[in-house]
Short mmCIF file of C-alpha atoms in Angstrom, two decimals:
data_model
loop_
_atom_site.label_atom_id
_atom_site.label_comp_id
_atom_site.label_asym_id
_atom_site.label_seq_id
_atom_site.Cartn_x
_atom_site.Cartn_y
_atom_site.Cartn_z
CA UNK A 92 0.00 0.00 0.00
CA UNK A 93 0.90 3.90 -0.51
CA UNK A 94 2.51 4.73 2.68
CA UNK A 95 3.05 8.36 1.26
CA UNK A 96 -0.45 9.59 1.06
CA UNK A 97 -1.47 12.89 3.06
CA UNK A 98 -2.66 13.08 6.73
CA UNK A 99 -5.67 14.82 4.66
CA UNK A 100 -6.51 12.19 2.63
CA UNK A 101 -6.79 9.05 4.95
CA UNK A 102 -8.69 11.49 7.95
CA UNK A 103 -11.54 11.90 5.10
CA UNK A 104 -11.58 8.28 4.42
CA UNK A 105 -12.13 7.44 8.18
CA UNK A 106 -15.41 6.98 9.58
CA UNK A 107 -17.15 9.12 11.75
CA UNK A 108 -16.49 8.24 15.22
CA UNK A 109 -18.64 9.94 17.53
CA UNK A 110 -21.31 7.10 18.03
CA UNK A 111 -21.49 4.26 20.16
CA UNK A 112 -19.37 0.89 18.88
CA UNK A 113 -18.23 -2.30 20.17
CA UNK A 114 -15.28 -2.38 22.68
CA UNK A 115 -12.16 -3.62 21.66
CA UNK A 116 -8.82 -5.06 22.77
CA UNK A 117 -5.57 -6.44 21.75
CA UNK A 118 -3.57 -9.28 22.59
CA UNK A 119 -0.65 -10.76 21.64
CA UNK A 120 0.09 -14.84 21.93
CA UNK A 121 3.66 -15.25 21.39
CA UNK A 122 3.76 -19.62 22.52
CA UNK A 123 5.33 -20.12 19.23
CA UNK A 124 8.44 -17.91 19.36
CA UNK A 125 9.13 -17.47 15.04
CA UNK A 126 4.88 -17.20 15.00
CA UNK A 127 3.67 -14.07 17.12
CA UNK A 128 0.25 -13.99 16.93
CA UNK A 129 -1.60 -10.36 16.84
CA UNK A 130 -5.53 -10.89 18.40
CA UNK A 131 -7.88 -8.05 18.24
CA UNK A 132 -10.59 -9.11 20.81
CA UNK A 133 -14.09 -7.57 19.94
CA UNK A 134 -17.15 -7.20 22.62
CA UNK A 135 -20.13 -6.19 23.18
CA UNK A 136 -19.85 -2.64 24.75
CA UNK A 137 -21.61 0.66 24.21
CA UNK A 138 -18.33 2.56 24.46
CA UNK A 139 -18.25 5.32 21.97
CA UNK A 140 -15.74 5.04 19.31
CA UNK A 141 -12.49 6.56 19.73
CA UNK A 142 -10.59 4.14 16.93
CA UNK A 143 -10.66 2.68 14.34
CA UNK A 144 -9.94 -0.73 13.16
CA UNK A 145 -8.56 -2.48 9.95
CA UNK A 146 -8.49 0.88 7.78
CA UNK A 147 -5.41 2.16 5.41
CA UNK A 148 -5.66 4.42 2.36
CA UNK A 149 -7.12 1.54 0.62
CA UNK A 150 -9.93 0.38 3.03
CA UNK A 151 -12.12 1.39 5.40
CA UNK A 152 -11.40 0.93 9.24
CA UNK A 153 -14.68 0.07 11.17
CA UNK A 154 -15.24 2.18 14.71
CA UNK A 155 -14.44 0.37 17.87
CA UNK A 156 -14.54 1.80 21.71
CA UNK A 157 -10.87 0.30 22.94
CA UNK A 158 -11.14 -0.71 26.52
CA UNK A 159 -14.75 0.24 26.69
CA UNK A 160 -16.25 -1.87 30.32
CA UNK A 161 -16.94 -5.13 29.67
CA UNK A 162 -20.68 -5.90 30.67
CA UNK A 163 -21.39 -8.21 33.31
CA UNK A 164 -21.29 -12.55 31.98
CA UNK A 165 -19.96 -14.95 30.19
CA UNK A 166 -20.53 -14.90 26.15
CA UNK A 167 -20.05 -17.12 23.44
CA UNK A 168 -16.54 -17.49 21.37
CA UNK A 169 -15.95 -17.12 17.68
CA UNK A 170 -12.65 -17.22 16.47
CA UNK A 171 -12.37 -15.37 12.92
CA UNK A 172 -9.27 -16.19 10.60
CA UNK A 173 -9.51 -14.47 7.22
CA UNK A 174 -8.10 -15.51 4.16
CA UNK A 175 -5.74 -14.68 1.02
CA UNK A 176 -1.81 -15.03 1.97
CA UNK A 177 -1.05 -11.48 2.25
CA UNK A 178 -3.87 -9.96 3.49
CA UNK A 179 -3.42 -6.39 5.56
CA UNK A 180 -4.10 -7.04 9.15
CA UNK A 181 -8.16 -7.03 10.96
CA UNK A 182 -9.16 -7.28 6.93
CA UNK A 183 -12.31 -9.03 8.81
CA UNK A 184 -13.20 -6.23 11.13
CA UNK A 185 -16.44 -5.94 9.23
CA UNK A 186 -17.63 -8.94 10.21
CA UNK A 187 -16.05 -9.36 13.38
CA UNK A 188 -17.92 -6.05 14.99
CA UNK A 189 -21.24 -7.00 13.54
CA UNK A 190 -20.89 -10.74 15.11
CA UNK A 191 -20.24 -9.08 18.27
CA UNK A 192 -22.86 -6.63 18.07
CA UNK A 193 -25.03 -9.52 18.43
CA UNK A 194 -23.90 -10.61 21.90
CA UNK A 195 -20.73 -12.68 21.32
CA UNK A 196 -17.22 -12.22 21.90
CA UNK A 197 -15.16 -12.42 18.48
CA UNK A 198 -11.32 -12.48 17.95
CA UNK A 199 -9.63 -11.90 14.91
CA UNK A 200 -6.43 -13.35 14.31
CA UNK A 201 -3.60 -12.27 12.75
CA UNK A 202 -0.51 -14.01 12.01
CA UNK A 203 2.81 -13.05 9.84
CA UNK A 204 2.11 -12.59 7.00
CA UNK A 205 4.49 -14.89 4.63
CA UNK A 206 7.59 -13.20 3.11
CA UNK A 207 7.91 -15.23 -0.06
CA UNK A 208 6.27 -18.06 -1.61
CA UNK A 209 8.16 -21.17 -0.15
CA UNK A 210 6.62 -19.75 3.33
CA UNK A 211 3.78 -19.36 2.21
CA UNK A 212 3.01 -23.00 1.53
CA UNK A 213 3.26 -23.36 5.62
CA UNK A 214 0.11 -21.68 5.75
CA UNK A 215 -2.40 -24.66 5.09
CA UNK A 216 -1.14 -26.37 8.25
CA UNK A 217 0.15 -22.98 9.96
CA UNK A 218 -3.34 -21.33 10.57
CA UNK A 219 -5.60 -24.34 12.23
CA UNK A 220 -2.54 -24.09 14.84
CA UNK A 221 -3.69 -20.50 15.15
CA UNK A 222 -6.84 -20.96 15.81
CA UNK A 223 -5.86 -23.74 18.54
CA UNK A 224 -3.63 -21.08 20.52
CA UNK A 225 -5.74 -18.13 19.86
CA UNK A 226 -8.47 -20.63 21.78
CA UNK A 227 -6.35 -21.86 24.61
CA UNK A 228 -5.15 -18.21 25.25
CA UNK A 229 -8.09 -17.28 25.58
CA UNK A 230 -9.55 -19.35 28.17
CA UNK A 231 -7.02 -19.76 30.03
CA UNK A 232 -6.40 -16.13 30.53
CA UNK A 233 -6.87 -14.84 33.42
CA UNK A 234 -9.26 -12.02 32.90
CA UNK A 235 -10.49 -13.22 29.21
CA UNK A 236 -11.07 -16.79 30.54
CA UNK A 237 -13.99 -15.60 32.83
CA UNK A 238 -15.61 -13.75 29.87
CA UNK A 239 -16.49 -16.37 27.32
CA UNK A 240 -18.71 -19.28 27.39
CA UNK A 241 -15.94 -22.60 27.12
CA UNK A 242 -19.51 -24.42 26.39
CA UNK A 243 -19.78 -22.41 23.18
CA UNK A 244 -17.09 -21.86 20.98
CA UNK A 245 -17.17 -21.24 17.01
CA UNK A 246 -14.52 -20.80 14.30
CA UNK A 247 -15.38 -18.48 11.00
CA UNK A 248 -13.34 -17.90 8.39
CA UNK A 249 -12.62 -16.65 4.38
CA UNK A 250 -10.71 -18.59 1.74
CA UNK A 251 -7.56 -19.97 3.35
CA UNK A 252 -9.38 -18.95 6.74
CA UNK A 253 -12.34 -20.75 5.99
CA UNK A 254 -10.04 -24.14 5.12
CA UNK A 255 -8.31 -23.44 7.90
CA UNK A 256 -11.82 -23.40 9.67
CA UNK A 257 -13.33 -26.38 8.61
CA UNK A 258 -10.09 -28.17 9.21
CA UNK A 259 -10.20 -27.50 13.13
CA UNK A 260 -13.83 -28.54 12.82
CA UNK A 261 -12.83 -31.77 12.03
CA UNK A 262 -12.73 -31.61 8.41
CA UNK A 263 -10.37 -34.25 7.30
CA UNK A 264 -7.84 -32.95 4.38
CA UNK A 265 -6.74 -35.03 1.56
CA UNK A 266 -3.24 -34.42 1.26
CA UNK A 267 -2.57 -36.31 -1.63
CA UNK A 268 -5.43 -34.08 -3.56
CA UNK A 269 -3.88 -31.04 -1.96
CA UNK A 270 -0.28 -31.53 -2.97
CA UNK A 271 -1.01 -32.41 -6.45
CA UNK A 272 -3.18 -28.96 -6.86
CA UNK A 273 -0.39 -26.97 -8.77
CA UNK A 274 0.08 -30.29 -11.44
CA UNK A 275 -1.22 -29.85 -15.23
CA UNK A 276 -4.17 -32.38 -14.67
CA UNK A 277 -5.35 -31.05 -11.27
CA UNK A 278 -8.99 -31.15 -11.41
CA UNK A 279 -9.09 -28.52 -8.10
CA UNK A 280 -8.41 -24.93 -8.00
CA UNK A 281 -5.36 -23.63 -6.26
CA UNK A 282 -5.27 -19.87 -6.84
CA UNK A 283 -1.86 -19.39 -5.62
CA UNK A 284 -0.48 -21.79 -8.27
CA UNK A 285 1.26 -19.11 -10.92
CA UNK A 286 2.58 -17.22 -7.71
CA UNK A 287 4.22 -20.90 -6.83
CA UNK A 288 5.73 -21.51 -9.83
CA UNK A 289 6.97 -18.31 -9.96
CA UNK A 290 9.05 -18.62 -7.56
CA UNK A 291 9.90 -22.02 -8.03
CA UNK A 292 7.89 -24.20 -5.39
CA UNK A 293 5.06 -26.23 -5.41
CA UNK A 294 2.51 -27.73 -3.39
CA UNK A 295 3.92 -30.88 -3.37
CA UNK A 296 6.69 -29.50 -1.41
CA UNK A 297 4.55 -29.19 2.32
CA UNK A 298 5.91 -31.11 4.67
CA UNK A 299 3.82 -34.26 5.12
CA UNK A 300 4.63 -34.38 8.39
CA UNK A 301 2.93 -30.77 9.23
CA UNK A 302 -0.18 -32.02 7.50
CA UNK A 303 -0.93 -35.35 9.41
CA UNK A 304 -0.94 -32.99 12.27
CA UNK A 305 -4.32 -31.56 11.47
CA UNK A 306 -6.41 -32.77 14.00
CA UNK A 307 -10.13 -31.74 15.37
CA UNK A 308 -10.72 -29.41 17.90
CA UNK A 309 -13.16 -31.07 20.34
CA UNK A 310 -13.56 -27.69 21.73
CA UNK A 311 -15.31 -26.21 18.40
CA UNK A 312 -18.89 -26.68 17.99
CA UNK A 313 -19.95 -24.54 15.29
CA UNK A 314 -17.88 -23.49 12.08
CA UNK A 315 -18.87 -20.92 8.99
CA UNK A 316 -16.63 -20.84 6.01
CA UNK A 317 -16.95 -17.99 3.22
CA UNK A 318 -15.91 -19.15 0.12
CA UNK A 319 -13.22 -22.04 1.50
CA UNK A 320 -10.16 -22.86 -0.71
CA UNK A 321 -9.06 -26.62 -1.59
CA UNK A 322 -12.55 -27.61 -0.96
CA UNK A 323 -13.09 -30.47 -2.85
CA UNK A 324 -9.87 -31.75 -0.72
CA UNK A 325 -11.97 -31.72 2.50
CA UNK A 326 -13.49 -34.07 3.58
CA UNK A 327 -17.11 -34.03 5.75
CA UNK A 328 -17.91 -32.04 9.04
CA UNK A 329 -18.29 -34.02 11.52
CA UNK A 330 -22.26 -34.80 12.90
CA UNK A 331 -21.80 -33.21 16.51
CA UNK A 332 -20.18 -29.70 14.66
CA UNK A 333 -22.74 -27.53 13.33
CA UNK A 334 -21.61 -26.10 9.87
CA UNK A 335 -21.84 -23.40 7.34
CA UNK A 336 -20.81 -22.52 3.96
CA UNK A 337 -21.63 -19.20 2.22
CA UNK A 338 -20.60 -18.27 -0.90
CA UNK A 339 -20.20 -15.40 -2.70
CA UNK A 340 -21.48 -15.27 -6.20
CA UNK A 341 -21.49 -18.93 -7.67
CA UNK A 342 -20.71 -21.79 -5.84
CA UNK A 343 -17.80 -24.05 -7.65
CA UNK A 344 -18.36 -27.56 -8.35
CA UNK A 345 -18.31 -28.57 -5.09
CA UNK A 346 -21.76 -27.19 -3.83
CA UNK A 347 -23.52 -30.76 -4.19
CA UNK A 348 -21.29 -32.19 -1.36
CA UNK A 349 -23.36 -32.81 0.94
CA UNK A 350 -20.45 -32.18 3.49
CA UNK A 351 -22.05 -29.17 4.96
CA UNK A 352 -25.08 -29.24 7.36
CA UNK A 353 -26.25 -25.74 5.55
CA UNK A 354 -25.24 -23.34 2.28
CA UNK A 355 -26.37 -20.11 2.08
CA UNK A 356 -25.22 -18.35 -1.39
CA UNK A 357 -25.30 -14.45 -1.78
CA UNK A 358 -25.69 -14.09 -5.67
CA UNK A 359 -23.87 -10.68 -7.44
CA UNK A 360 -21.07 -10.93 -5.28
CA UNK A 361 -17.59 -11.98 -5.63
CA UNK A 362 -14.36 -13.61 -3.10
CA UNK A 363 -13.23 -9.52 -3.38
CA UNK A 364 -16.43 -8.78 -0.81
CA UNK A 365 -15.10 -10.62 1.78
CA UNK A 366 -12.77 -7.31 2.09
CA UNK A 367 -13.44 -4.08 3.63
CA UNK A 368 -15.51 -1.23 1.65
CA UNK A 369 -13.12 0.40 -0.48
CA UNK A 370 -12.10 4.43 0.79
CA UNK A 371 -13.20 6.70 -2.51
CA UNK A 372 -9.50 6.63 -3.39
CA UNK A 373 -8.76 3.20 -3.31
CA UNK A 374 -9.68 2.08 -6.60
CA UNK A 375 -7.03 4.91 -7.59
CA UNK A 376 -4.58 3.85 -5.34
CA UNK A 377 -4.81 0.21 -6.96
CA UNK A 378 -4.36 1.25 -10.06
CA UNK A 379 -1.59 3.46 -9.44
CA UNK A 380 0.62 0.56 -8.02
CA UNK A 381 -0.15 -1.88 -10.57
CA UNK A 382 -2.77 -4.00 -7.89
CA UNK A 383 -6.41 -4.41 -9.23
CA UNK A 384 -9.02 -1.98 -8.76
CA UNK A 385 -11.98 -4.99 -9.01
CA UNK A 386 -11.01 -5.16 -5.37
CA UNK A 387 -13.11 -2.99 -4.72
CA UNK A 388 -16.21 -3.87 -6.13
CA UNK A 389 -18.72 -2.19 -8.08
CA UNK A 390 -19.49 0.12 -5.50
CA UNK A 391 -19.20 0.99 -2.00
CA UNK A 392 -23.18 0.64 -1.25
CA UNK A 393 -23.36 -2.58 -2.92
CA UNK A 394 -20.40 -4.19 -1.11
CA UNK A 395 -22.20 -2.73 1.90
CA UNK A 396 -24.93 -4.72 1.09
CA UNK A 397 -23.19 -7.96 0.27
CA UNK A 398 -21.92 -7.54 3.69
CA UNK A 399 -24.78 -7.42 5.58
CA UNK A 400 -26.26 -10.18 4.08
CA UNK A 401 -22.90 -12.36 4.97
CA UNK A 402 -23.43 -10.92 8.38
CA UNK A 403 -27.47 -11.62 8.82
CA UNK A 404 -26.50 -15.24 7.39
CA UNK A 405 -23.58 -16.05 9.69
CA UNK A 406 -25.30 -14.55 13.23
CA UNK A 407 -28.63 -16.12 12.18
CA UNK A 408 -27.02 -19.53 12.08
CA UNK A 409 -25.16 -19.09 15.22
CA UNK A 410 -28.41 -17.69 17.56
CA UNK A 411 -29.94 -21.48 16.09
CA UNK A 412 -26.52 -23.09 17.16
CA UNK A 413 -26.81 -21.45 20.59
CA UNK A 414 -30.29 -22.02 21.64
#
């Protein structure tokens, strides 16, 4: 991103914060030393906003009340991991305020992002660790453990996120399937497969090892997944986990597995809405650095409105999880 834009220009992009918002915190979970893990904890609070989260020149940052007073009880968990490889930091704030608005307790996490390629094929085994630690942190510490619900935990999550998701859910990955997604006759999608081979690695190349260690989290009983990568390489939910897949726009060939317990699709929209609403100059700011300007949709009101529908789907399903 532009880092050289004027103090101007990203103060109009910023939303108006003089209104009430949800209270947030951060946390760091450093366990695995080369790994740091950045959290931003959202809750339900009627702090007014004196923040913003998730924002640069490209996107918008969403209002938050940072250390607003936590309100008496215990509430229920969801984990969020978002998806693409390099994605900016809190790209999920959107969704992550609106889940809490509706009485949970929602952390987004954000890891390292990779610094080249060969790194980067860490990541399909690297993020359902994530989620693990970001869950043990946070019930075992000391003030956030007394402030969710350990009976109610749930894991969302976009693209790599969302495989990353389903995989702590129980979703067992064929490996085999996976490695082989970069090869001439692959009959699945990888879409970091030209990036790969430009740089001279392959799937085929994560450790085997790394993979068998995907296990189930007994702890999760609810998952959502927004548009999951490498899903026709995972396997079924398990029975006792209550699942979700939305998709935005068409759903690939792999919307008649019956895998999922539900599958909510959100037609006109694209992967790119899983990202914040674009600022007005963003689509200029794309452009100028050679990135692409589709990112940000066809308009702001529209991606808006893509968005709340993602968010009515997703809290919906959990209020039926949690009855």
């Amino acid at each position: 991103m532009r880092l050289g834009l004027s103090l101007a220009l990203f103060l109009a992009a910023a939303p108006c914060l003089a209104q009430p918002a949800a209270g947030v915190a951060h946390l760091s979970e450093t366990t695995v030393a080369e790994r740091p893990l950045s959290l931003s904890i959202w809750y339900p609070s009627e702090g007014e906003a004196s923040e913003t989260v998730g924002g640069n020149p490209v996107f918008e940052g969403v209002p938050a009340a940072p250390d607003a007073r936590f309100p008496e009880g215990a509430f229920p968990l969801v984990v969020v991991s978002h998806g693409g490889l390099r994605s900016a930091a809190d790209s999920g704030a959107w969704l992550s305020s609106a889940i809490t608005r509706a009485g949970y307790v929602v952390v987004e996490v954000n890891a390292p992002r990779p610094e080249n390629a060969a790194a980067a094929l860490d990541e399909i085994w690297r993020r359902p660790q994530d989620i693990r630690r970001v869950i043990d942190l946070m019930l075992t510490d000391k003030a956030w453990g007394q402030r969710v619900d350990d009976r109610s935990i749930s894991v969302a999550g976009f693209a790599l996120g969302a495989t990353a998701a389903f995989s702590v859910a129980g979703a067992e990955l064929d490996v085999a399937r996976y490695m082989g997604s970069c090869a001439a006759d692959s009959e699945m999608e990888n879409p970091d497969c030209g990036w790969y081979a430009k740089q001279g690695v392959d799937p085929s190349q994560t450790s085997q090892e790394s993979l068998a260690q995907l296990v189930k989290d007994p702890r999760v009983k609810a998952v959502i997944g927004v548009n999951p990568e490498y899903l026709t390489a995972l396997g079924a939910v398990p029975a006792e986990v209550s699942a979700l897949r939305i998709s935005l726009g068409d759903p690939d060939d792999a919307s008649d597995n019956d895998q999922l317990a539900k599958d909510v699709v959100i037609p006109n929209a694209s992967v790119f809405d899983a990202f914040a609403v674009c600022t007005d100059a963003g689509p200029d700011i794309l452009q100028e650095e050679a990135g692409d300007p589709s990112l940000c949709g066809a308009s702001s009101e529209a991606r808006r409105a893509i968005q709340q529908k993602v968010s009515d789907a997703l809290i919906s399903f959990l209020a039926g999880v949690n009855d």
